[in-house]
Short mmCIF file of N, CA and C and ligand atoms in Angstrom, two decimals:
data_model
loop_
_atom_site.label_atom_id
_atom_site.label_comp_id
_atom_site.label_asym_id
_atom_site.label_seq_id
_atom_site.Cartn_x
_atom_site.Cartn_y
_atom_site.Cartn_z
N MET A 199 176.07 -99.13 30.22
CA MET A 199 177.30 -99.45 29.48
C MET A 199 178.44 -98.57 29.97
N ALA A 200 178.20 -97.26 30.01
CA ALA A 200 179.27 -96.32 30.32
C ALA A 200 179.92 -96.68 31.65
N ALA A 201 179.11 -97.04 32.64
CA ALA A 201 179.64 -97.31 33.98
C ALA A 201 180.32 -98.67 34.06
N SER A 202 179.93 -99.60 33.22
CA SER A 202 180.43 -100.97 33.35
C SER A 202 181.67 -101.26 32.54
N ILE A 203 182.03 -100.37 31.65
CA ILE A 203 183.17 -100.64 30.76
C ILE A 203 184.40 -99.83 31.19
N ASP A 204 185.55 -100.48 31.12
CA ASP A 204 186.83 -99.86 31.46
C ASP A 204 187.00 -98.53 30.70
N PRO A 205 187.32 -97.43 31.40
CA PRO A 205 187.44 -96.12 30.73
C PRO A 205 188.52 -96.08 29.66
N SER A 206 189.50 -97.02 29.70
CA SER A 206 190.54 -97.00 28.67
C SER A 206 190.01 -97.45 27.31
N LYS A 207 188.81 -98.00 27.30
CA LYS A 207 188.19 -98.39 26.02
C LYS A 207 187.48 -97.16 25.45
N THR A 208 187.96 -96.69 24.32
CA THR A 208 187.42 -95.45 23.77
C THR A 208 186.60 -95.67 22.49
N THR A 209 186.64 -96.91 21.97
CA THR A 209 185.85 -97.24 20.78
C THR A 209 184.85 -98.32 21.15
N ILE A 210 183.62 -98.17 20.66
CA ILE A 210 182.65 -99.25 20.84
C ILE A 210 182.27 -99.77 19.45
N VAL A 211 182.27 -101.10 19.35
CA VAL A 211 181.94 -101.74 18.07
C VAL A 211 180.60 -102.46 18.26
N ASP A 212 179.58 -101.97 17.56
CA ASP A 212 178.23 -102.57 17.63
C ASP A 212 178.16 -103.57 16.47
N ILE A 213 178.31 -104.87 16.80
CA ILE A 213 178.53 -105.84 15.72
C ILE A 213 177.24 -106.31 15.03
N PHE A 214 176.08 -106.07 15.65
CA PHE A 214 174.79 -106.39 14.99
C PHE A 214 173.97 -105.10 15.01
N ALA A 215 174.34 -104.15 14.18
CA ALA A 215 173.83 -102.78 14.35
C ALA A 215 172.34 -102.62 14.05
N GLY A 216 171.79 -103.47 13.20
CA GLY A 216 170.37 -103.37 12.88
C GLY A 216 170.00 -101.98 12.39
N ALA A 217 168.87 -101.46 12.87
CA ALA A 217 168.41 -100.13 12.43
C ALA A 217 169.10 -99.01 13.19
N GLY A 218 170.07 -99.36 14.02
CA GLY A 218 170.94 -98.34 14.61
C GLY A 218 170.54 -97.84 16.00
N GLY A 219 169.52 -98.41 16.60
CA GLY A 219 169.04 -97.91 17.90
C GLY A 219 170.16 -97.80 18.94
N ASN A 220 170.92 -98.85 19.10
CA ASN A 220 172.00 -98.83 20.10
C ASN A 220 173.15 -97.94 19.64
N SER A 221 173.53 -98.06 18.37
CA SER A 221 174.65 -97.25 17.86
C SER A 221 174.37 -95.75 18.03
N ILE A 222 173.16 -95.38 17.74
CA ILE A 222 172.78 -93.96 17.85
C ILE A 222 172.87 -93.51 19.31
N ALA A 223 172.40 -94.36 20.21
CA ALA A 223 172.48 -94.02 21.65
C ALA A 223 173.95 -93.91 22.08
N PHE A 224 174.81 -94.81 21.58
CA PHE A 224 176.23 -94.72 21.94
C PHE A 224 176.82 -93.40 21.41
N ALA A 225 176.49 -93.05 20.19
CA ALA A 225 177.03 -91.82 19.59
C ALA A 225 176.53 -90.59 20.35
N ARG A 226 175.29 -90.63 20.77
CA ARG A 226 174.70 -89.48 21.47
C ARG A 226 175.23 -89.35 22.91
N SER A 227 175.73 -90.46 23.47
CA SER A 227 176.11 -90.46 24.89
C SER A 227 177.34 -89.60 25.16
N GLY A 228 178.19 -89.42 24.15
CA GLY A 228 179.43 -88.67 24.35
C GLY A 228 180.51 -89.49 25.06
N ARG A 229 180.22 -90.74 25.40
CA ARG A 229 181.19 -91.59 26.14
C ARG A 229 182.30 -92.10 25.22
N TRP A 230 181.99 -92.25 23.92
CA TRP A 230 182.91 -92.96 23.02
C TRP A 230 183.56 -92.00 22.03
N GLU A 231 184.89 -92.15 21.85
CA GLU A 231 185.56 -91.35 20.82
C GLU A 231 185.15 -91.84 19.44
N LYS A 232 184.89 -93.15 19.34
CA LYS A 232 184.54 -93.72 18.03
C LYS A 232 183.47 -94.78 18.19
N VAL A 233 182.49 -94.77 17.29
CA VAL A 233 181.46 -95.81 17.26
C VAL A 233 181.56 -96.48 15.89
N ILE A 234 181.80 -97.80 15.90
CA ILE A 234 181.86 -98.57 14.64
C ILE A 234 180.65 -99.49 14.63
N SER A 235 179.85 -99.44 13.57
CA SER A 235 178.61 -100.20 13.53
C SER A 235 178.59 -101.12 12.32
N ILE A 236 178.43 -102.42 12.61
CA ILE A 236 178.50 -103.43 11.55
C ILE A 236 177.11 -104.02 11.34
N GLU A 237 176.69 -104.09 10.08
CA GLU A 237 175.39 -104.69 9.74
C GLU A 237 175.53 -105.34 8.37
N LYS A 238 175.08 -106.60 8.28
CA LYS A 238 175.31 -107.31 7.01
C LYS A 238 174.25 -107.02 5.94
N ASP A 239 173.08 -106.58 6.37
CA ASP A 239 171.98 -106.39 5.41
C ASP A 239 172.01 -104.95 4.88
N PRO A 240 172.26 -104.77 3.56
CA PRO A 240 172.40 -103.41 3.02
C PRO A 240 171.16 -102.54 3.22
N SER A 241 169.96 -103.15 3.14
CA SER A 241 168.76 -102.31 3.29
C SER A 241 168.59 -101.87 4.75
N VAL A 242 169.02 -102.72 5.67
CA VAL A 242 168.91 -102.36 7.10
C VAL A 242 169.94 -101.28 7.45
N ILE A 243 171.13 -101.39 6.90
CA ILE A 243 172.16 -100.38 7.22
C ILE A 243 171.76 -99.02 6.62
N ALA A 244 171.08 -99.06 5.48
CA ALA A 244 170.60 -97.80 4.88
C ALA A 244 169.61 -97.13 5.83
N CYS A 245 168.76 -97.94 6.41
CA CYS A 245 167.78 -97.46 7.37
C CYS A 245 168.48 -96.88 8.61
N ALA A 246 169.51 -97.58 9.08
CA ALA A 246 170.26 -97.13 10.26
C ALA A 246 170.92 -95.77 9.98
N LYS A 247 171.49 -95.63 8.79
CA LYS A 247 172.15 -94.36 8.44
C LYS A 247 171.14 -93.22 8.44
N ASN A 248 169.96 -93.51 7.89
CA ASN A 248 168.90 -92.50 7.86
C ASN A 248 168.49 -92.14 9.29
N ASN A 249 168.34 -93.15 10.14
CA ASN A 249 167.97 -92.88 11.54
C ASN A 249 169.03 -92.05 12.25
N ALA A 250 170.32 -92.37 11.97
CA ALA A 250 171.40 -91.61 12.61
C ALA A 250 171.37 -90.14 12.16
N ALA A 251 171.03 -89.93 10.90
CA ALA A 251 170.95 -88.54 10.40
C ALA A 251 169.82 -87.80 11.11
N ILE A 252 168.70 -88.47 11.30
CA ILE A 252 167.57 -87.85 11.99
C ILE A 252 167.97 -87.43 13.42
N TYR A 253 168.78 -88.27 14.05
CA TYR A 253 169.21 -87.96 15.43
C TYR A 253 170.49 -87.11 15.47
N GLY A 254 170.96 -86.66 14.32
CA GLY A 254 172.09 -85.73 14.27
C GLY A 254 173.45 -86.34 14.55
N VAL A 255 173.59 -87.67 14.38
CA VAL A 255 174.88 -88.30 14.68
C VAL A 255 175.46 -89.07 13.49
N ALA A 256 174.99 -88.73 12.29
CA ALA A 256 175.44 -89.47 11.10
C ALA A 256 176.96 -89.46 10.97
N ASP A 257 177.59 -88.33 11.28
CA ASP A 257 179.04 -88.21 11.11
C ASP A 257 179.82 -88.77 12.31
N LYS A 258 179.13 -89.26 13.31
CA LYS A 258 179.82 -89.79 14.51
C LYS A 258 179.90 -91.32 14.49
N ILE A 259 179.36 -91.94 13.43
CA ILE A 259 179.34 -93.41 13.37
C ILE A 259 180.04 -93.87 12.09
N THR A 260 180.93 -94.86 12.24
CA THR A 260 181.56 -95.48 11.07
C THR A 260 180.76 -96.72 10.73
N TRP A 261 180.15 -96.75 9.54
CA TRP A 261 179.27 -97.86 9.15
C TRP A 261 180.03 -98.89 8.34
N ILE A 262 179.85 -100.15 8.70
CA ILE A 262 180.50 -101.24 7.96
C ILE A 262 179.40 -102.21 7.50
N ASN A 263 179.25 -102.31 6.19
CA ASN A 263 178.26 -103.25 5.65
C ASN A 263 178.99 -104.57 5.36
N ASP A 264 178.96 -105.46 6.35
CA ASP A 264 179.74 -106.69 6.23
C ASP A 264 179.20 -107.71 7.24
N ASP A 265 179.69 -108.92 7.11
CA ASP A 265 179.41 -109.95 8.11
C ASP A 265 180.37 -109.69 9.29
N CYS A 266 179.81 -109.56 10.50
CA CYS A 266 180.68 -109.19 11.63
C CYS A 266 181.71 -110.26 11.94
N PHE A 267 181.40 -111.53 11.70
CA PHE A 267 182.38 -112.59 11.99
C PHE A 267 183.60 -112.42 11.09
N ASP A 268 183.35 -112.08 9.82
CA ASP A 268 184.46 -111.85 8.88
C ASP A 268 185.23 -110.60 9.27
N PHE A 269 184.48 -109.52 9.53
CA PHE A 269 185.14 -108.23 9.77
C PHE A 269 185.98 -108.24 11.04
N VAL A 270 185.39 -108.74 12.13
CA VAL A 270 186.09 -108.70 13.42
C VAL A 270 187.33 -109.59 13.41
N SER A 271 187.24 -110.71 12.68
CA SER A 271 188.37 -111.66 12.71
C SER A 271 189.52 -111.24 11.79
N LYS A 272 189.27 -110.25 10.94
CA LYS A 272 190.33 -109.86 9.99
C LYS A 272 191.35 -108.95 10.68
N ASP A 273 192.62 -109.34 10.65
CA ASP A 273 193.69 -108.58 11.32
C ASP A 273 193.64 -107.12 10.95
N GLY A 274 193.73 -106.27 11.96
CA GLY A 274 193.84 -104.83 11.71
C GLY A 274 192.53 -104.08 11.69
N ASN A 275 191.41 -104.79 11.57
CA ASN A 275 190.12 -104.07 11.52
C ASN A 275 189.72 -103.49 12.87
N ILE A 276 190.01 -104.23 13.95
CA ILE A 276 189.63 -103.77 15.29
C ILE A 276 190.87 -103.73 16.17
N ASP A 277 191.06 -102.60 16.87
CA ASP A 277 192.13 -102.51 17.85
C ASP A 277 191.55 -102.97 19.19
N PHE A 278 191.87 -104.20 19.56
CA PHE A 278 191.27 -104.78 20.77
C PHE A 278 191.76 -104.09 22.05
N ASN A 279 192.88 -103.36 21.98
CA ASN A 279 193.37 -102.67 23.18
C ASN A 279 192.47 -101.50 23.57
N THR A 280 191.87 -100.89 22.56
CA THR A 280 191.09 -99.67 22.85
C THR A 280 189.59 -99.85 22.58
N SER A 281 189.21 -101.04 22.13
CA SER A 281 187.81 -101.23 21.74
C SER A 281 187.08 -102.20 22.65
N THR A 282 185.80 -101.96 22.81
CA THR A 282 184.92 -102.91 23.45
C THR A 282 183.84 -103.29 22.43
N ILE A 283 183.29 -104.49 22.60
CA ILE A 283 182.30 -104.95 21.62
C ILE A 283 180.93 -105.06 22.27
N PHE A 284 179.92 -104.52 21.58
CA PHE A 284 178.53 -104.66 22.00
C PHE A 284 177.83 -105.54 20.97
N ALA A 285 177.11 -106.56 21.47
CA ALA A 285 176.41 -107.47 20.55
C ALA A 285 174.94 -107.59 20.91
N SER A 286 174.09 -107.19 19.99
CA SER A 286 172.65 -107.35 20.14
C SER A 286 172.19 -108.30 19.02
N PRO A 287 172.43 -109.60 19.21
CA PRO A 287 172.21 -110.55 18.11
C PRO A 287 170.73 -110.86 17.91
N PRO A 288 170.41 -111.52 16.78
CA PRO A 288 169.04 -112.03 16.64
C PRO A 288 168.80 -113.09 17.74
N TRP A 289 167.59 -113.12 18.27
CA TRP A 289 167.24 -114.08 19.33
C TRP A 289 166.35 -115.20 18.77
N GLY A 290 166.74 -115.75 17.64
CA GLY A 290 165.91 -116.78 17.02
C GLY A 290 166.09 -118.14 17.67
N GLY A 291 165.32 -119.09 17.15
CA GLY A 291 165.42 -120.46 17.65
C GLY A 291 164.29 -120.76 18.61
N PRO A 292 164.27 -122.00 19.09
CA PRO A 292 163.16 -122.41 19.94
C PRO A 292 163.19 -121.69 21.28
N GLY A 293 162.00 -121.35 21.78
CA GLY A 293 161.91 -121.01 23.19
C GLY A 293 161.97 -119.57 23.61
N TYR A 294 162.28 -118.62 22.71
CA TYR A 294 162.47 -117.26 23.21
C TYR A 294 161.23 -116.74 23.95
N ARG A 295 160.04 -116.98 23.37
CA ARG A 295 158.84 -116.46 24.02
C ARG A 295 158.26 -117.41 25.07
N GLY A 296 158.30 -118.73 24.77
CA GLY A 296 157.60 -119.68 25.64
C GLY A 296 158.40 -120.23 26.81
N ASP A 297 159.70 -120.44 26.63
CA ASP A 297 160.45 -121.16 27.66
C ASP A 297 160.72 -120.30 28.88
N GLU A 298 160.71 -120.96 30.05
CA GLU A 298 160.99 -120.23 31.29
C GLU A 298 162.46 -119.79 31.30
N ILE A 299 163.33 -120.67 30.78
CA ILE A 299 164.76 -120.34 30.69
C ILE A 299 165.19 -120.48 29.24
N PHE A 300 165.76 -119.40 28.70
CA PHE A 300 166.12 -119.38 27.29
C PHE A 300 167.49 -120.04 27.10
N ASN A 301 167.53 -121.01 26.19
CA ASN A 301 168.75 -121.77 25.96
C ASN A 301 169.67 -121.03 24.98
N LEU A 302 170.76 -120.50 25.48
CA LEU A 302 171.68 -119.70 24.64
C LEU A 302 172.51 -120.56 23.70
N ASP A 303 172.51 -121.89 23.94
CA ASP A 303 173.26 -122.78 23.05
C ASP A 303 172.48 -123.04 21.76
N THR A 304 171.14 -122.91 21.82
CA THR A 304 170.34 -123.18 20.61
C THR A 304 169.80 -121.88 20.00
N MET A 305 170.28 -120.74 20.51
CA MET A 305 169.87 -119.45 19.92
C MET A 305 170.30 -119.44 18.45
N GLN A 306 169.40 -118.93 17.59
CA GLN A 306 169.64 -118.93 16.14
C GLN A 306 169.74 -117.51 15.59
N PRO A 307 170.57 -117.25 14.59
CA PRO A 307 171.43 -118.22 13.92
C PRO A 307 172.78 -118.42 14.61
N TYR A 308 173.04 -117.70 15.70
CA TYR A 308 174.34 -117.85 16.37
C TYR A 308 174.13 -118.10 17.85
N SER A 309 174.84 -119.06 18.43
CA SER A 309 174.77 -119.28 19.87
C SER A 309 175.58 -118.19 20.58
N ALA A 310 175.29 -118.00 21.86
CA ALA A 310 176.04 -117.00 22.64
C ALA A 310 177.53 -117.36 22.65
N LYS A 311 177.80 -118.67 22.72
CA LYS A 311 179.19 -119.14 22.75
C LYS A 311 179.94 -118.74 21.47
N GLN A 312 179.25 -118.91 20.35
CA GLN A 312 179.83 -118.57 19.04
C GLN A 312 180.14 -117.06 18.96
N ILE A 313 179.20 -116.27 19.46
CA ILE A 313 179.40 -114.80 19.44
C ILE A 313 180.55 -114.43 20.37
N HIS A 314 180.56 -115.02 21.56
CA HIS A 314 181.61 -114.70 22.52
C HIS A 314 182.98 -115.10 21.99
N GLU A 315 183.04 -116.21 21.30
CA GLU A 315 184.31 -116.68 20.71
C GLU A 315 184.90 -115.59 19.81
N MET A 316 184.03 -114.91 19.05
CA MET A 316 184.49 -113.85 18.14
C MET A 316 185.01 -112.64 18.92
N CYS A 317 184.37 -112.35 20.07
CA CYS A 317 184.63 -111.10 20.80
C CYS A 317 185.67 -111.21 21.89
N LYS A 318 186.05 -112.40 22.29
CA LYS A 318 186.67 -112.57 23.60
C LYS A 318 188.07 -111.97 23.78
N SER A 319 188.67 -111.45 22.68
CA SER A 319 189.97 -110.78 22.83
C SER A 319 189.83 -109.46 23.57
N THR A 320 188.61 -108.97 23.70
CA THR A 320 188.39 -107.74 24.46
C THR A 320 187.15 -107.94 25.33
N GLU A 321 186.90 -106.96 26.21
CA GLU A 321 185.68 -107.11 27.01
C GLU A 321 184.48 -106.87 26.09
N CYS A 322 183.39 -107.57 26.38
CA CYS A 322 182.23 -107.42 25.51
C CYS A 322 180.94 -107.40 26.32
N ALA A 323 179.92 -106.83 25.71
CA ALA A 323 178.60 -106.74 26.35
C ALA A 323 177.61 -107.44 25.42
N LEU A 324 176.96 -108.48 25.93
CA LEU A 324 175.99 -109.23 25.11
C LEU A 324 174.58 -108.89 25.57
N PHE A 325 173.77 -108.38 24.65
CA PHE A 325 172.37 -108.00 24.92
C PHE A 325 171.50 -109.22 24.60
N LEU A 326 170.90 -109.80 25.66
CA LEU A 326 170.26 -111.11 25.53
C LEU A 326 168.87 -111.12 26.13
N PRO A 327 168.07 -112.15 25.82
CA PRO A 327 166.75 -112.24 26.44
C PRO A 327 166.83 -112.25 27.96
N ARG A 328 165.84 -111.65 28.60
CA ARG A 328 165.86 -111.52 30.07
C ARG A 328 165.84 -112.88 30.77
N THR A 329 165.34 -113.90 30.06
CA THR A 329 165.24 -115.23 30.66
C THR A 329 166.45 -116.12 30.32
N SER A 330 167.50 -115.52 29.78
CA SER A 330 168.67 -116.32 29.36
C SER A 330 169.21 -117.16 30.51
N ASP A 331 169.71 -118.33 30.18
CA ASP A 331 170.25 -119.26 31.18
C ASP A 331 171.54 -118.69 31.78
N LEU A 332 171.48 -118.31 33.05
CA LEU A 332 172.64 -117.66 33.70
C LEU A 332 173.81 -118.63 33.85
N ARG A 333 173.52 -119.92 33.92
CA ARG A 333 174.63 -120.90 34.03
C ARG A 333 175.43 -120.91 32.73
N GLN A 334 174.74 -120.77 31.60
CA GLN A 334 175.45 -120.72 30.32
C GLN A 334 176.26 -119.43 30.20
N ILE A 335 175.70 -118.32 30.70
CA ILE A 335 176.44 -117.05 30.67
C ILE A 335 177.68 -117.16 31.55
N ALA A 336 177.53 -117.76 32.74
CA ALA A 336 178.66 -117.88 33.68
C ALA A 336 179.82 -118.66 33.04
N LYS A 337 179.47 -119.61 32.18
CA LYS A 337 180.53 -120.42 31.55
C LYS A 337 181.38 -119.59 30.57
N LEU A 338 180.89 -118.41 30.19
CA LEU A 338 181.66 -117.56 29.26
C LEU A 338 182.73 -116.76 29.99
N ALA A 339 182.67 -116.76 31.32
CA ALA A 339 183.66 -115.98 32.10
C ALA A 339 185.05 -116.57 31.91
N PRO A 340 186.06 -115.71 31.72
CA PRO A 340 187.42 -116.24 31.67
C PRO A 340 187.77 -116.90 33.00
N GLU A 341 188.70 -117.84 32.97
CA GLU A 341 189.14 -118.57 34.17
C GLU A 341 189.43 -117.61 35.33
N GLY A 342 188.78 -117.83 36.46
CA GLY A 342 189.03 -117.02 37.66
C GLY A 342 188.39 -115.65 37.65
N ASP A 343 187.62 -115.35 36.62
CA ASP A 343 187.00 -114.02 36.49
C ASP A 343 185.48 -114.12 36.63
N LYS A 344 184.82 -112.96 36.66
CA LYS A 344 183.36 -112.95 36.83
C LYS A 344 182.69 -112.22 35.69
N VAL A 345 181.43 -112.58 35.44
CA VAL A 345 180.60 -111.86 34.46
C VAL A 345 179.59 -111.04 35.26
N GLU A 346 179.38 -109.79 34.83
CA GLU A 346 178.35 -108.98 35.47
C GLU A 346 177.10 -109.03 34.60
N VAL A 347 175.95 -109.33 35.22
CA VAL A 347 174.70 -109.38 34.44
C VAL A 347 173.76 -108.30 34.97
N VAL A 348 173.29 -107.45 34.06
CA VAL A 348 172.39 -106.36 34.45
C VAL A 348 171.05 -106.56 33.74
N GLN A 349 169.98 -106.59 34.52
CA GLN A 349 168.64 -106.67 33.93
C GLN A 349 168.19 -105.22 33.68
N TYR A 350 167.74 -104.93 32.48
CA TYR A 350 167.26 -103.58 32.14
C TYR A 350 165.74 -103.57 32.19
N CYS A 351 165.20 -102.79 33.14
CA CYS A 351 163.75 -102.81 33.43
C CYS A 351 163.06 -101.53 32.99
N MET A 352 161.82 -101.68 32.58
CA MET A 352 160.95 -100.54 32.30
C MET A 352 159.61 -100.84 32.96
N GLU A 353 159.09 -99.85 33.64
CA GLU A 353 157.81 -100.00 34.33
C GLU A 353 157.78 -101.28 35.17
N GLY A 354 158.86 -101.52 35.87
CA GLY A 354 158.89 -102.62 36.84
C GLY A 354 159.15 -104.01 36.27
N ALA A 355 159.35 -104.10 34.95
CA ALA A 355 159.57 -105.44 34.38
C ALA A 355 160.82 -105.42 33.52
N SER A 356 161.59 -106.52 33.61
CA SER A 356 162.81 -106.60 32.81
C SER A 356 162.46 -106.77 31.33
N LYS A 357 163.17 -106.04 30.48
CA LYS A 357 162.97 -106.17 29.03
C LYS A 357 164.05 -107.04 28.40
N ALA A 358 165.24 -106.98 29.00
CA ALA A 358 166.38 -107.74 28.46
C ALA A 358 167.50 -107.66 29.49
N LEU A 359 168.51 -108.48 29.29
CA LEU A 359 169.68 -108.36 30.16
C LEU A 359 170.91 -108.10 29.30
N VAL A 360 171.91 -107.54 29.96
CA VAL A 360 173.22 -107.40 29.30
C VAL A 360 174.26 -108.10 30.17
N ALA A 361 175.01 -108.99 29.53
CA ALA A 361 176.10 -109.68 30.22
C ALA A 361 177.40 -108.99 29.85
N TYR A 362 178.10 -108.46 30.86
CA TYR A 362 179.39 -107.80 30.65
C TYR A 362 180.49 -108.82 30.94
N ILE A 363 181.23 -109.18 29.91
CA ILE A 363 182.20 -110.28 30.03
C ILE A 363 183.62 -109.74 29.84
N PRO A 364 184.49 -109.95 30.83
CA PRO A 364 185.87 -109.47 30.68
C PRO A 364 186.61 -110.17 29.54
N ALA A 365 187.66 -109.54 29.08
CA ALA A 365 188.48 -110.15 28.01
C ALA A 365 189.14 -111.42 28.51
N THR A 366 189.30 -112.36 27.59
CA THR A 366 190.06 -113.56 27.89
C THR A 366 191.52 -113.27 27.55
N GLN A 367 192.40 -113.35 28.55
CA GLN A 367 193.81 -113.04 28.31
C GLN A 367 194.43 -114.15 27.47
N SER A 368 195.16 -113.75 26.42
CA SER A 368 195.80 -114.80 25.62
C SER A 368 197.08 -115.26 26.34
N SER A 369 197.38 -116.58 26.25
CA SER A 369 198.54 -117.09 27.01
C SER A 369 199.77 -117.15 26.11
C1 LIG B 772 168.38 -107.80 16.84
S1 LIG B 772 168.88 -106.95 15.42
C2 LIG B 772 169.82 -105.61 16.11
C3 LIG B 772 168.98 -104.45 16.54
C4 LIG B 772 169.79 -103.23 16.90
N1 LIG B 772 170.45 -103.40 18.16
C5 LIG B 772 168.95 -101.97 16.89
O1 LIG B 772 168.97 -101.23 17.89
O2 LIG B 772 168.29 -101.71 15.89
C6 LIG B 772 170.15 -107.97 14.75
C7 LIG B 772 170.74 -107.47 13.45
O3 LIG B 772 171.92 -108.24 13.19
C8 LIG B 772 172.06 -108.37 11.78
N2 LIG B 772 172.97 -109.50 11.54
C9 LIG B 772 172.69 -110.83 11.64
N3 LIG B 772 173.80 -111.57 11.39
C10 LIG B 772 174.80 -110.68 11.15
C11 LIG B 772 176.18 -110.83 10.85
N4 LIG B 772 176.76 -112.05 10.75
N5 LIG B 772 176.93 -109.71 10.67
C12 LIG B 772 176.37 -108.48 10.79
N6 LIG B 772 175.05 -108.28 11.04
C13 LIG B 772 174.29 -109.36 11.24
C14 LIG B 772 170.65 -108.58 11.28
O4 LIG B 772 170.56 -108.24 9.90
C15 LIG B 772 169.86 -107.64 12.21
O5 LIG B 772 169.67 -106.38 11.62
#
């Protein structure tokens, strides 16, 4: 993440924070002046806060218990000039384990397109299944621009990929 994101972005917004694994790593990295973590489930966010305290970064994360689609779209909540968005969404729907190529249009409960639509005012990083359809990811690139896709491997095998998508310039 640190190497792939424009240095002028000083805030990272983790829009599907879950139990905090990624948010805690961002806070520990020292790369970000501010980490904002959004999670809609109150019991899960409580768990994330506890995990952050265990890792000594409780005071380095701003927790938002809300629906990320509501929060991100509300004027003034996110400064898109200085923020980048990280999304580790649920990978539900048909095919995640069995299909050779994972269909990002039928990912549940949100398609990659739907998530990107929310984030596209700034550059964003989407954490997706390693078998995700690269043609669907390529379609998220702004006109004339490119998406960078990084496979994250452990012990010689990819665990997931991250698609780094530049901001869509408003006309
Ligand atoms: C795959 S998990 C994220 C795991 C996380 N990256 C971690 O390291 O623990 C997805 C999370 O997104 C949350 N979520 C789903 N829809 C959401 C929404 N609309 N707004 C905010 N959080 C949401 C779920 O409750 C779940 O905890």
